[in-house]
Coordinates of C-alpha atoms (C1' of nucleotides) in Angstrom, one line a residue:
Chain A
M1 CA 21.7 112.8 14.6
T2 CA 18.1 113.6 15.4
F3 CA 16.6 113.0 11.9
Q4 CA 18.5 109.7 11.2
L5 CA 15.2 107.8 10.8
F6 CA 13.3 110.5 9.0
L7 CA 11.8 108.9 5.8
R8 CA 14.2 106.0 6.2
G9 CA 13.3 103.5 3.5
R10 CA 10.8 105.9 1.8
L11 CA 13.1 107.7 -0.5
S12 CA 15.1 106.4 -3.5
H13 CA 18.0 108.6 -2.4
P14 CA 18.6 109.0 1.3
L15 CA 18.7 112.5 2.8
S16 CA 22.0 114.3 2.3
P17 CA 24.1 115.5 5.2
D18 CA 23.2 119.0 4.2
Q19 CA 19.5 118.3 4.3
L20 CA 19.8 116.6 7.7
G21 CA 21.8 119.6 8.9
L22 CA 19.1 122.0 7.8
L23 CA 16.5 120.0 9.6
D24 CA 18.6 119.9 12.7
S25 CA 19.0 123.6 12.6
A26 CA 15.3 124.1 12.7
V27 CA 14.9 122.2 16.0
S28 CA 14.4 124.5 19.0
E29 CA 14.1 121.9 21.7
I30 CA 14.3 118.2 22.4
K31 CA 12.2 116.8 25.2
W32 CA 10.6 113.8 26.8
I33 CA 6.9 113.1 27.1
E34 CA 5.5 110.8 29.8
P35 CA 3.3 107.8 28.8
R36 CA -0.3 108.6 27.9
R37 CA 0.3 112.4 28.1
P38 CA -1.4 114.6 25.6
V39 CA 1.0 116.7 23.4
V40 CA -1.3 118.7 21.1
R41 CA -5.0 119.2 21.6
R42 CA -7.4 119.4 18.7
G43 CA -8.1 123.0 17.6
A44 CA -5.3 124.6 19.5
T45 CA -3.2 126.9 17.3
I46 CA 0.3 125.5 17.3
E47 CA 3.6 127.2 16.8
N48 CA 5.7 124.1 16.6
S49 CA 5.7 120.8 14.7
C50 CA 6.8 117.7 16.4
Y51 CA 9.1 115.1 15.2
L52 CA 9.2 111.7 16.9
I53 CA 12.7 110.5 17.9
S54 CA 11.9 107.5 20.0
G55 CA 8.7 106.0 21.5
T56 CA 5.2 105.7 20.0
M57 CA 2.6 108.3 19.7
L58 CA -1.2 108.2 18.9
R59 CA -3.3 110.5 16.8
T60 CA -6.9 110.4 17.8
V61 CA -10.3 112.1 17.4
D62 CA -13.2 112.1 19.9
G63 CA -16.8 112.2 18.8
P64 CA -19.3 114.3 20.5
K65 CA -20.4 111.3 22.6
G66 CA -16.9 110.6 23.7
E67 CA -16.1 107.8 21.3
R68 CA -12.4 107.7 20.7
Q69 CA -11.0 106.8 17.3
I70 CA -7.3 106.2 16.7
L71 CA -6.3 107.7 13.4
E72 CA -2.7 106.7 13.3
V73 CA 0.1 105.2 15.3
S74 CA 3.3 107.2 14.9
V75 CA 6.7 105.4 15.2
P76 CA 10.2 106.9 15.4
G77 CA 11.1 108.8 12.3
D78 CA 7.6 110.2 11.8
F79 CA 6.9 113.8 11.6
V80 CA 3.8 113.7 13.8
D81 CA 2.1 116.9 13.1
L82 CA 4.0 118.5 10.2
H83 CA 0.7 119.2 8.5
G84 CA -0.1 121.6 11.3
F85 CA 2.6 123.8 9.8
A86 CA 0.7 124.3 6.6
M87 CA -2.8 124.3 8.3
G88 CA -2.2 126.4 11.4
R89 CA -4.1 124.2 13.6
L90 CA -4.8 120.5 14.1
D91 CA -8.1 118.7 13.7
H92 CA -7.2 115.9 16.0
D93 CA -5.3 115.1 19.2
V94 CA -1.8 113.8 19.6
S95 CA -0.6 112.0 22.7
A96 CA 2.2 109.7 23.8
L97 CA 1.6 106.0 24.1
D98 CA 4.8 105.2 26.0
R99 CA 7.7 107.4 27.0
C100 CA 8.6 109.5 24.0
Q101 CA 11.4 111.7 22.9
I102 CA 10.4 114.4 20.5
A103 CA 12.0 117.3 18.7
L104 CA 10.1 120.6 18.4
L105 CA 10.4 122.6 15.2
P106 CA 9.0 126.2 15.4
H107 CA 6.9 127.0 12.4
A108 CA 8.8 130.2 12.0
R109 CA 12.0 128.3 11.4
L110 CA 10.3 125.8 9.1
Q111 CA 9.1 128.8 7.3
G112 CA 12.6 130.0 6.6
L113 CA 13.8 126.5 5.7
V114 CA 11.0 126.1 3.2
A115 CA 11.6 129.5 1.6
R116 CA 15.2 128.7 1.1
D117 CA 15.2 125.1 0.0
P118 CA 12.6 123.9 -2.6
V119 CA 13.9 120.3 -2.6
L120 CA 13.6 119.9 1.1
T121 CA 10.1 121.5 0.8
R122 CA 9.2 118.7 -1.6
I123 CA 10.5 116.1 0.8
L124 CA 8.4 117.5 3.6
W125 CA 5.4 117.7 1.4
Y126 CA 6.0 114.1 0.5
S127 CA 6.2 113.0 4.1
T128 CA 2.7 114.5 4.8
L129 CA 1.4 112.7 1.7
L130 CA 2.7 109.4 3.1
D131 CA 0.3 110.1 6.0
A132 CA -2.5 110.6 3.7
A133 CA -1.7 107.3 1.9
M134 CA -1.8 105.5 5.3
H135 CA -5.1 107.2 6.1
R136 CA -6.6 105.8 2.9
E137 CA -5.5 102.3 3.7
W138 CA -7.1 102.7 7.2
I139 CA -10.4 103.7 5.4
F140 CA -10.1 100.5 3.3
R141 CA -9.4 98.5 6.5
L142 CA -12.4 99.8 8.4
G143 CA -14.7 99.7 5.4
R144 CA -13.9 96.3 4.0
L145 CA -12.3 94.0 6.5
N146 CA -13.9 92.2 9.5
A147 CA -12.5 92.5 13.0
E148 CA -9.9 89.8 12.5
G149 CA -8.7 91.3 9.2
R150 CA -8.5 94.8 10.8
I151 CA -6.3 93.8 13.6
A152 CA -4.1 91.6 11.4
H153 CA -3.8 94.5 9.0
L154 CA -2.9 97.0 11.6
V155 CA -0.2 94.6 13.0
C156 CA 1.1 94.1 9.4
E157 CA 1.4 97.9 8.9
L158 CA 3.2 98.5 12.1
M159 CA 5.5 95.6 11.5
E160 CA 6.4 97.0 8.1
R161 CA 6.9 100.5 9.2
M162 CA 9.0 99.4 12.2
R163 CA 11.1 97.3 9.9
M164 CA 11.8 100.2 7.6
V165 CA 13.3 102.2 10.5
G166 CA 15.1 99.1 11.8
L167 CA 13.1 98.8 15.0
Y168 CA 11.4 95.5 14.4
K169 CA 13.5 92.7 15.8
Q170 CA 11.9 89.3 15.2
P171 CA 9.5 88.1 16.4
I172 CA 8.4 91.0 18.7
L173 CA 6.8 94.1 17.5
P174 CA 7.9 96.5 20.2
I175 CA 4.9 98.8 20.3
P176 CA 3.1 98.6 23.7
L177 CA -0.5 99.1 22.4
M178 CA -3.1 97.8 24.8
Q179 CA -6.1 95.7 23.6
R180 CA -8.2 98.8 24.1
D181 CA -5.9 100.7 21.7
Y182 CA -6.3 98.0 19.0
A183 CA -10.1 98.2 19.6
E184 CA -10.1 102.0 19.2
A185 CA -8.0 101.8 16.1
C186 CA -10.1 99.1 14.5
G187 CA -13.6 100.3 15.3
I188 CA -14.5 97.4 17.5
T189 CA -15.0 96.9 21.3
V190 CA -12.3 95.8 23.7
V191 CA -14.2 92.7 24.4
H192 CA -14.3 91.7 20.8
A193 CA -10.7 92.7 20.2
N194 CA -9.8 90.2 22.9
R195 CA -11.7 87.5 21.2
V196 CA -10.0 88.2 18.0
F197 CA -6.6 88.0 19.6
R198 CA -7.5 84.7 21.0
Q199 CA -8.6 83.5 17.6
L200 CA -5.4 84.7 16.1
R201 CA -3.4 83.1 18.8
E202 CA -5.2 79.8 18.4
A203 CA -4.5 80.0 14.7
G204 CA -0.8 80.4 15.5
L205 CA -0.5 83.8 13.8
I206 CA 0.3 86.2 16.6
R207 CA 0.3 86.4 20.3
F208 CA -0.7 89.5 22.3
A209 CA 1.7 90.6 25.0
R210 CA 2.2 93.8 27.0
E211 CA 5.5 94.8 25.5
G212 CA 4.1 94.2 22.0
V213 CA 2.6 91.6 19.7
V214 CA 4.7 88.4 19.0
I215 CA 4.5 87.5 15.3
E216 CA 4.5 83.7 14.8
N217 CA 3.4 83.4 11.2
E218 CA 3.8 86.5 9.1
P219 CA 2.9 85.1 5.7
Q220 CA -0.4 83.8 6.9
L221 CA -1.0 87.0 8.9
R222 CA -0.7 88.9 5.6
V223 CA -3.2 86.7 3.9
V224 CA -5.8 87.3 6.7
A225 CA -5.1 91.0 6.6
E226 CA -5.3 91.1 2.8
F227 CA -2.1 93.2 3.2
D228 CA -0.4 94.9 0.3
P229 CA 2.4 97.1 1.6
S230 CA 2.7 99.2 -1.6
Y231 CA 0.7 102.1 0.0
L232 CA 3.7 102.6 2.3
Y233 CA 5.8 103.6 -0.6
A234 CA 8.9 101.7 0.4
G235 CA 11.8 102.8 -1.8
G236 CA 9.9 105.9 -2.8
G237 CA 7.5 104.4 -5.2
K238 CA 7.6 101.5 -7.7
L239 CA 5.2 99.0 -9.0
L240 CA 2.4 97.9 -6.8
A241 CA 2.3 94.3 -5.6
R242 CA -1.4 93.8 -6.3
E243 CA -0.7 94.8 -9.9
A244 CA 2.6 93.0 -10.2
A245 CA 0.8 89.9 -8.8
G246 CA -1.1 89.7 -12.0
V247 CA -4.8 90.7 -12.0
R248 CA -5.9 93.6 -14.2
Chain B
M1 CA -11.4 130.9 -15.5
T2 CA -10.6 127.3 -15.0
F3 CA -9.5 127.5 -11.4
Q4 CA -12.3 129.8 -10.1
L5 CA -13.5 127.2 -7.6
F6 CA -10.1 126.0 -6.5
L7 CA -10.0 126.2 -2.7
R8 CA -13.0 128.4 -2.7
G9 CA -14.0 129.0 0.9
R10 CA -10.8 127.3 2.2
L11 CA -8.5 130.3 2.2
S12 CA -8.9 133.5 4.2
H13 CA -7.7 135.4 1.2
P14 CA -8.9 134.3 -2.2
L15 CA -6.3 133.4 -4.8
S16 CA -4.8 136.4 -6.6
P17 CA -5.3 136.9 -10.4
D18 CA -1.5 136.2 -10.7
Q19 CA -1.8 132.9 -8.9
L20 CA -4.8 131.9 -11.0
G21 CA -2.9 132.9 -14.1
L22 CA 0.1 130.8 -13.1
L23 CA -2.2 127.8 -12.5
D24 CA -3.9 128.4 -15.9
S25 CA -0.5 128.4 -17.6
A26 CA 0.3 125.0 -16.2
V27 CA -2.7 123.4 -17.9
S28 CA -1.9 121.4 -21.0
E29 CA -5.4 120.2 -21.9
I30 CA -9.0 120.4 -20.9
K31 CA -11.2 117.4 -21.6
W32 CA -14.4 115.6 -20.9
I33 CA -14.8 112.2 -19.3
E34 CA -17.8 110.0 -19.8
P35 CA -19.7 108.7 -16.7
R36 CA -18.2 105.8 -14.8
R37 CA -15.0 105.9 -16.9
P38 CA -11.7 105.4 -15.2
V39 CA -9.2 108.3 -15.3
V40 CA -6.2 107.0 -13.4
R41 CA -5.4 103.4 -12.5
R42 CA -3.7 102.5 -9.3
G43 CA 0.0 102.0 -9.7
A44 CA 0.3 103.6 -13.1
T45 CA 3.1 106.2 -13.2
I46 CA 1.4 109.4 -14.1
E47 CA 2.7 112.5 -15.8
N48 CA -0.3 114.7 -15.2
S49 CA -2.3 115.8 -12.3
C50 CA -6.0 116.3 -12.8
Y51 CA -8.1 119.2 -11.6
L52 CA -11.9 118.8 -11.6
I53 CA -13.8 121.7 -13.3
S54 CA -17.3 120.2 -13.3
G55 CA -18.9 116.9 -12.4
T56 CA -18.1 114.4 -9.7
M57 CA -15.3 112.0 -9.5
L58 CA -14.6 109.0 -7.2
R59 CA -11.4 107.8 -5.7
T60 CA -11.5 104.1 -4.9
V61 CA -9.4 101.1 -3.9
D62 CA -10.1 97.5 -4.5
G63 CA -9.1 94.7 -2.2
P64 CA -7.5 91.4 -3.4
K65 CA -11.0 89.8 -3.3
G66 CA -12.6 92.5 -5.4
E67 CA -14.2 94.5 -2.6
R68 CA -14.4 98.1 -3.7
Q69 CA -14.0 101.0 -1.2
I70 CA -14.7 104.6 -2.0
L71 CA -12.1 106.8 -0.5
E72 CA -13.4 110.2 -1.4
V73 CA -15.9 111.9 -3.6
S74 CA -14.4 114.8 -5.5
V75 CA -16.4 117.8 -6.4
P76 CA -15.7 120.8 -8.7
G77 CA -12.7 122.8 -7.5
D78 CA -10.9 119.7 -6.2
F79 CA -7.4 118.8 -7.3
V80 CA -8.2 115.2 -7.7
D81 CA -4.7 113.6 -7.8
L82 CA -2.3 116.4 -7.0
H83 CA -0.5 114.1 -4.5
G84 CA 0.5 112.1 -7.5
F85 CA 2.8 115.0 -8.4
A86 CA 4.8 114.6 -5.2
M87 CA 4.6 110.8 -5.1
G88 CA 5.1 109.8 -8.7
R89 CA 2.2 107.3 -8.8
L90 CA -1.2 106.7 -7.3
D91 CA -2.1 104.1 -4.7
H92 CA -5.7 104.1 -5.8
D93 CA -8.0 104.5 -8.7
V94 CA -9.8 107.6 -9.9
S95 CA -12.9 107.5 -12.1
A96 CA -15.8 109.7 -13.2
L97 CA -19.1 109.4 -11.5
D98 CA -21.0 111.5 -14.0
R99 CA -19.9 113.4 -17.1
C100 CA -16.8 115.4 -15.9
Q101 CA -14.7 118.2 -17.2
I102 CA -11.1 118.1 -16.1
A103 CA -8.0 120.1 -16.6
L104 CA -4.7 118.2 -17.0
L105 CA -1.5 119.7 -15.5
P106 CA 1.7 118.0 -16.6
H107 CA 4.0 117.4 -13.7
A108 CA 6.9 119.0 -15.6
R109 CA 5.0 122.3 -15.7
L110 CA 3.9 122.0 -12.0
Q111 CA 7.6 121.4 -11.3
G112 CA 8.5 124.7 -12.9
L113 CA 5.7 126.5 -11.1
V114 CA 6.7 125.1 -7.8
A115 CA 10.3 126.0 -8.3
R116 CA 9.4 129.6 -9.1
D117 CA 6.6 130.3 -6.6
P118 CA 7.0 129.2 -3.0
V119 CA 3.7 130.8 -2.0
L120 CA 1.7 128.8 -4.6
T121 CA 3.6 125.7 -3.6
R122 CA 2.4 126.2 0.0
I123 CA -1.1 126.6 -1.3
L124 CA -0.9 123.4 -3.3
W125 CA 0.6 121.6 -0.3
Y126 CA -2.3 122.9 1.8
S127 CA -4.8 121.5 -0.7
T128 CA -3.4 118.0 -0.4
L129 CA -3.6 118.4 3.4
L130 CA -7.3 119.1 3.1
D131 CA -7.6 115.7 1.5
A132 CA -5.8 114.1 4.4
A133 CA -8.1 115.9 6.9
M134 CA -11.1 114.5 5.1
H135 CA -9.6 111.1 5.1
R136 CA -9.3 111.3 8.9
E137 CA -12.9 112.2 9.2
W138 CA -13.8 109.2 7.0
I139 CA -11.8 107.0 9.4
F140 CA -13.8 108.4 12.3
R141 CA -17.0 107.8 10.4
L142 CA -16.3 104.2 9.6
G143 CA -14.8 103.4 12.9
R144 CA -17.4 105.0 15.2
L145 CA -20.7 105.5 13.5
N146 CA -23.4 103.0 12.7
A147 CA -24.8 102.7 9.2
E148 CA -27.3 105.5 9.6
G149 CA -24.7 107.8 11.0
R150 CA -22.3 107.1 8.3
I151 CA -24.7 107.9 5.5
A152 CA -25.9 111.0 7.2
H153 CA -22.3 112.0 7.8
L154 CA -21.3 111.6 4.2
V155 CA -24.3 113.6 3.0
C156 CA -23.4 116.4 5.5
E157 CA -19.9 116.5 4.2
L158 CA -20.9 116.7 0.6
M159 CA -23.5 119.3 1.3
E160 CA -20.9 121.4 3.1
R161 CA -18.3 121.1 0.4
M162 CA -20.8 121.8 -2.4
R163 CA -22.0 124.8 -0.4
M164 CA -18.5 126.2 -0.3
V165 CA -18.1 126.1 -4.1
G166 CA -21.6 127.5 -4.5
L167 CA -23.1 124.3 -6.0
Y168 CA -25.6 123.3 -3.4
K169 CA -28.9 124.8 -4.2
Q170 CA -31.5 123.9 -1.6
P171 CA -32.8 121.4 -1.0
I172 CA -31.1 119.2 -3.6
L173 CA -27.6 117.9 -3.3
P174 CA -26.7 117.6 -7.0
I175 CA -24.4 114.6 -6.8
P176 CA -25.8 111.5 -8.6
L177 CA -24.4 108.8 -6.3
M178 CA -26.3 105.6 -6.5
Q179 CA -27.2 103.6 -3.4
R180 CA -24.4 101.2 -4.3
D181 CA -22.0 104.1 -4.1
Y182 CA -23.2 105.2 -0.7
A183 CA -22.8 101.6 0.4
E184 CA -19.2 101.4 -1.0
A185 CA -18.3 104.6 0.7
C186 CA -19.8 103.7 4.0
G187 CA -18.6 100.1 4.4
I188 CA -22.1 98.5 4.3
T189 CA -24.0 96.5 1.7
V190 CA -26.4 98.0 -0.9
V191 CA -29.3 96.2 0.7
H192 CA -28.6 97.8 4.1
A193 CA -27.9 101.2 2.5
N194 CA -31.4 101.0 1.1
R195 CA -32.9 100.2 4.5
V196 CA -31.1 103.2 6.0
F197 CA -32.4 105.5 3.3
R198 CA -35.9 104.3 4.1
Q199 CA -35.3 104.9 7.8
L200 CA -33.9 108.4 7.1
R201 CA -36.8 109.2 4.8
E202 CA -39.4 108.0 7.3
A203 CA -37.7 110.2 9.9
G204 CA -38.1 113.1 7.5
L205 CA -34.4 113.9 7.3
I206 CA -33.5 113.2 3.7
R207 CA -35.0 111.5 0.6
F208 CA -32.9 109.6 -1.9
A209 CA -33.3 110.5 -5.5
R210 CA -31.3 109.7 -8.7
E211 CA -30.2 113.3 -9.3
G212 CA -29.1 113.6 -5.7
V213 CA -30.3 113.4 -2.2
V214 CA -33.1 115.9 -1.1
I215 CA -32.3 117.4 2.3
E216 CA -35.4 117.9 4.4
N217 CA -34.1 118.5 7.9
E218 CA -30.5 119.6 7.9
P219 CA -30.1 120.3 11.6
Q220 CA -31.4 116.9 12.6
L221 CA -29.3 115.3 10.0
R222 CA -26.2 116.8 11.5
V223 CA -27.2 115.4 14.9
V224 CA -27.6 111.9 13.6
A225 CA -24.3 112.3 11.8
E226 CA -22.5 113.7 14.8
F227 CA -21.2 116.2 12.2
D228 CA -18.7 118.8 13.1
P229 CA -17.5 120.6 9.9
S230 CA -14.3 122.1 11.4
Y231 CA -12.2 119.4 9.6
L232 CA -13.1 121.0 6.3
Y233 CA -11.2 124.1 7.3
A234 CA -13.7 126.6 6.0
G235 CA -12.0 130.0 6.0
G236 CA -8.6 128.4 5.8
G237 CA -5.5 128.0 8.0
K238 CA -4.0 130.9 9.8
L239 CA -0.4 130.6 8.7
L240 CA -1.4 130.0 5.1
A241 CA -3.6 133.0 5.1
R242 CA -0.8 135.3 5.9
E243 CA 1.3 133.9 3.1
A244 CA -1.5 134.0 0.6
A245 CA -1.9 137.7 1.4
G246 CA 1.7 138.1 0.3
V247 CA 3.4 138.7 3.6
R248 CA 6.8 137.3 3.8
Chain C
dC1 C1' -42.4 97.0 -25.3
dG2 C1' -38.6 94.2 -23.9
dA3 C1' -34.4 93.9 -21.2
dG4 C1' -31.2 95.2 -18.0
dA5 C1' -30.0 98.0 -14.2
dA6 C1' -31.3 100.1 -9.9
dG7 C1' -34.2 100.2 -6.1
dT8 C1' -37.2 97.7 -2.5
dT9 C1' -38.6 94.3 0.6
dG10 C1' -38.8 89.8 3.4
dA11 C1' -36.6 85.7 5.8
dC12 C1' -32.9 84.2 8.2
dG13 C1' -28.2 83.7 10.1
dC14 C1' -23.9 85.5 12.0
dG15 C1' -20.5 88.8 13.7
dG16 C1' -19.9 91.9 16.9
dC17 C1' -22.1 94.6 21.0
dT18 C1' -23.7 94.7 25.8
dC19 C1' -23.8 93.4 30.3
dA20 C1' -21.6 91.0 33.8
dA21 C1' -18.4 88.4 36.3
dA22 C1' -14.0 86.5 37.1
dC23 C1' -9.0 86.5 36.8
dA24 C1' -4.1 88.4 36.4
dC25 C1' -1.0 91.9 37.4
dC26 C1' 0.6 95.7 39.2
dG27 C1' 2.1 99.5 42.9
dT28 C1' 0.7 101.2 47.4
dG29 C1' 0.3 101.4 52.2
dG30 C1' -0.4 99.0 56.5
Chain D
dC1 C1' 4.8 90.3 54.5
dC2 C1' 0.0 90.5 53.0
dA3 C1' -4.2 93.2 52.0
dC4 C1' -6.0 96.2 48.8
dG5 C1' -7.7 98.7 44.9
dG6 C1' -7.0 99.9 40.2
dT7 C1' -6.4 98.6 35.7
dG8 C1' -6.1 95.4 32.0
dT9 C1' -7.3 90.8 30.2
dT10 C1' -10.4 86.8 29.7
dT11 C1' -14.7 84.5 29.2
dG12 C1' -19.8 83.6 29.0
dA13 C1' -24.9 84.6 27.8
dG14 C1' -28.1 86.9 25.2
dC15 C1' -29.3 90.3 21.8
dC16 C1' -29.4 93.3 17.7
dG17 C1' -27.4 95.4 13.6
dC18 C1' -26.0 94.2 9.5
dG19 C1' -25.0 90.6 5.8
dT20 C1' -26.8 87.0 2.7
dC21 C1' -29.9 85.1 -0.4
dA22 C1' -33.7 85.7 -3.0
dA23 C1' -37.6 87.5 -4.8
dC24 C1' -40.1 91.4 -6.8
dT25 C1' -40.9 96.2 -8.5
dT26 C1' -39.7 100.3 -10.8
dC27 C1' -37.0 103.0 -13.8
dT28 C1' -34.5 103.9 -18.2
dC29 C1' -33.5 103.5 -22.6
dG30 C1' -33.0 101.3 -26.9

DNA sequence: CGAGAAGTTGACGCGGCTCAAACACCGTGG
DNA sequence: CCACGGTGTTTGAGCCGCGTCAACTTCTCG
């Protein structure tokens, strides 16, 4: 069941066996990617979209001076570059963080699928919009939080997303990001990321480890992160926490 | 012709009269919004999507401590909250910057349109993906550029987008953002935004004015901004182009 | 012509960057 | 078995970009 985790926890009704079957039938190939290997390069015209079955992938852009910015961390169940189907090319790079298993879906087959099934089309559309919603929260994170808040916020997001696909087993967040990756995702330097991790460790919130961050005080971490998970659309969309919490 | 500017410059084949007619028929109401008035509040379930005919709108989020972050500046021809159609609610606020004219499209009618016309559906999907692409560039801007670069980059983007819809007439960029808005879009304070504008003025790149920034040295501005417009997909995506042309 | 809002400027402090060095952890080859 | 180099983490010293606080000026409009 390749697409078992697809949109898990993000729809009010889970995908039907029919829909899962249709998606399965659009897969041309399943393959493994070695750690830190690129999968799609910015600007290349692509003929497949890529669904992540297991492992972690990174979406990044590089500035003209070589500065690397991580745009998103993809976890199992994510359609990594589905938007490439509607856009024809990617405006950023995609690469594997650790060893990844991916399914390739030729655009020609997606084309047929979309022509035949409007409901599934809407679902695919929705999944690309979830990406956009996460992008917006990253903009907020980078624009309005300090270094500590940014790292805490990123950890909260990944924790929440891993929980939705059933891959977060307390207290370890099994995503092997290095401190450099956290720095590149949060717009700070490695050195400062390290200082922030120390600070968070001494406050008893999280501990950094190779295999993944260890969460020691999730409630307090959320406070530091100013984290409101409603942008992740758990359950497919309901009331927002910030609103439900009271303030107008 | 309400949708004359829709995706102008973003498709290799312009929208057909049929497609424009279909969109027109989905409009329930056209109305004006006064400056700085909210249009959609975060979390509210919405029944219409909102297309911007003239004026400028802002998409923003507020943190729990009241920090406001601008997520995007919408210009005429933009479908401001089309993603609300596929998601059911918005995760951010939308408000008018100046006096705006908008067209409301009830989701029920969009629903019918989408069920009937797969090509137009793809085009609408594509337009929401353009938003996501801009979001990604904002992430890069906030994560990797300093204050000067961020403001320069924002100005470059707005210039380019206004040019695509034929609304940038040299040398004025007719978007009445205040310095506070630039600050809130770029993750800096008003005071510092002001210093950056002085710096850019003394360097002869741009001058700030109420009615809009005056561009004095576009090539150099792009250098400072590290600006690469490819993320705006001028000319459109390959796959989509074929479809828009009516090829099956 | 008064009042509020937006823009401008200075003084000062802090968060995060830079440079630099040391330390821990690995896989490799002698 | 140890020596070794490479990569990632940790920590310190000093500096600068940007934030904060607080005036003051200029614009706009009633």
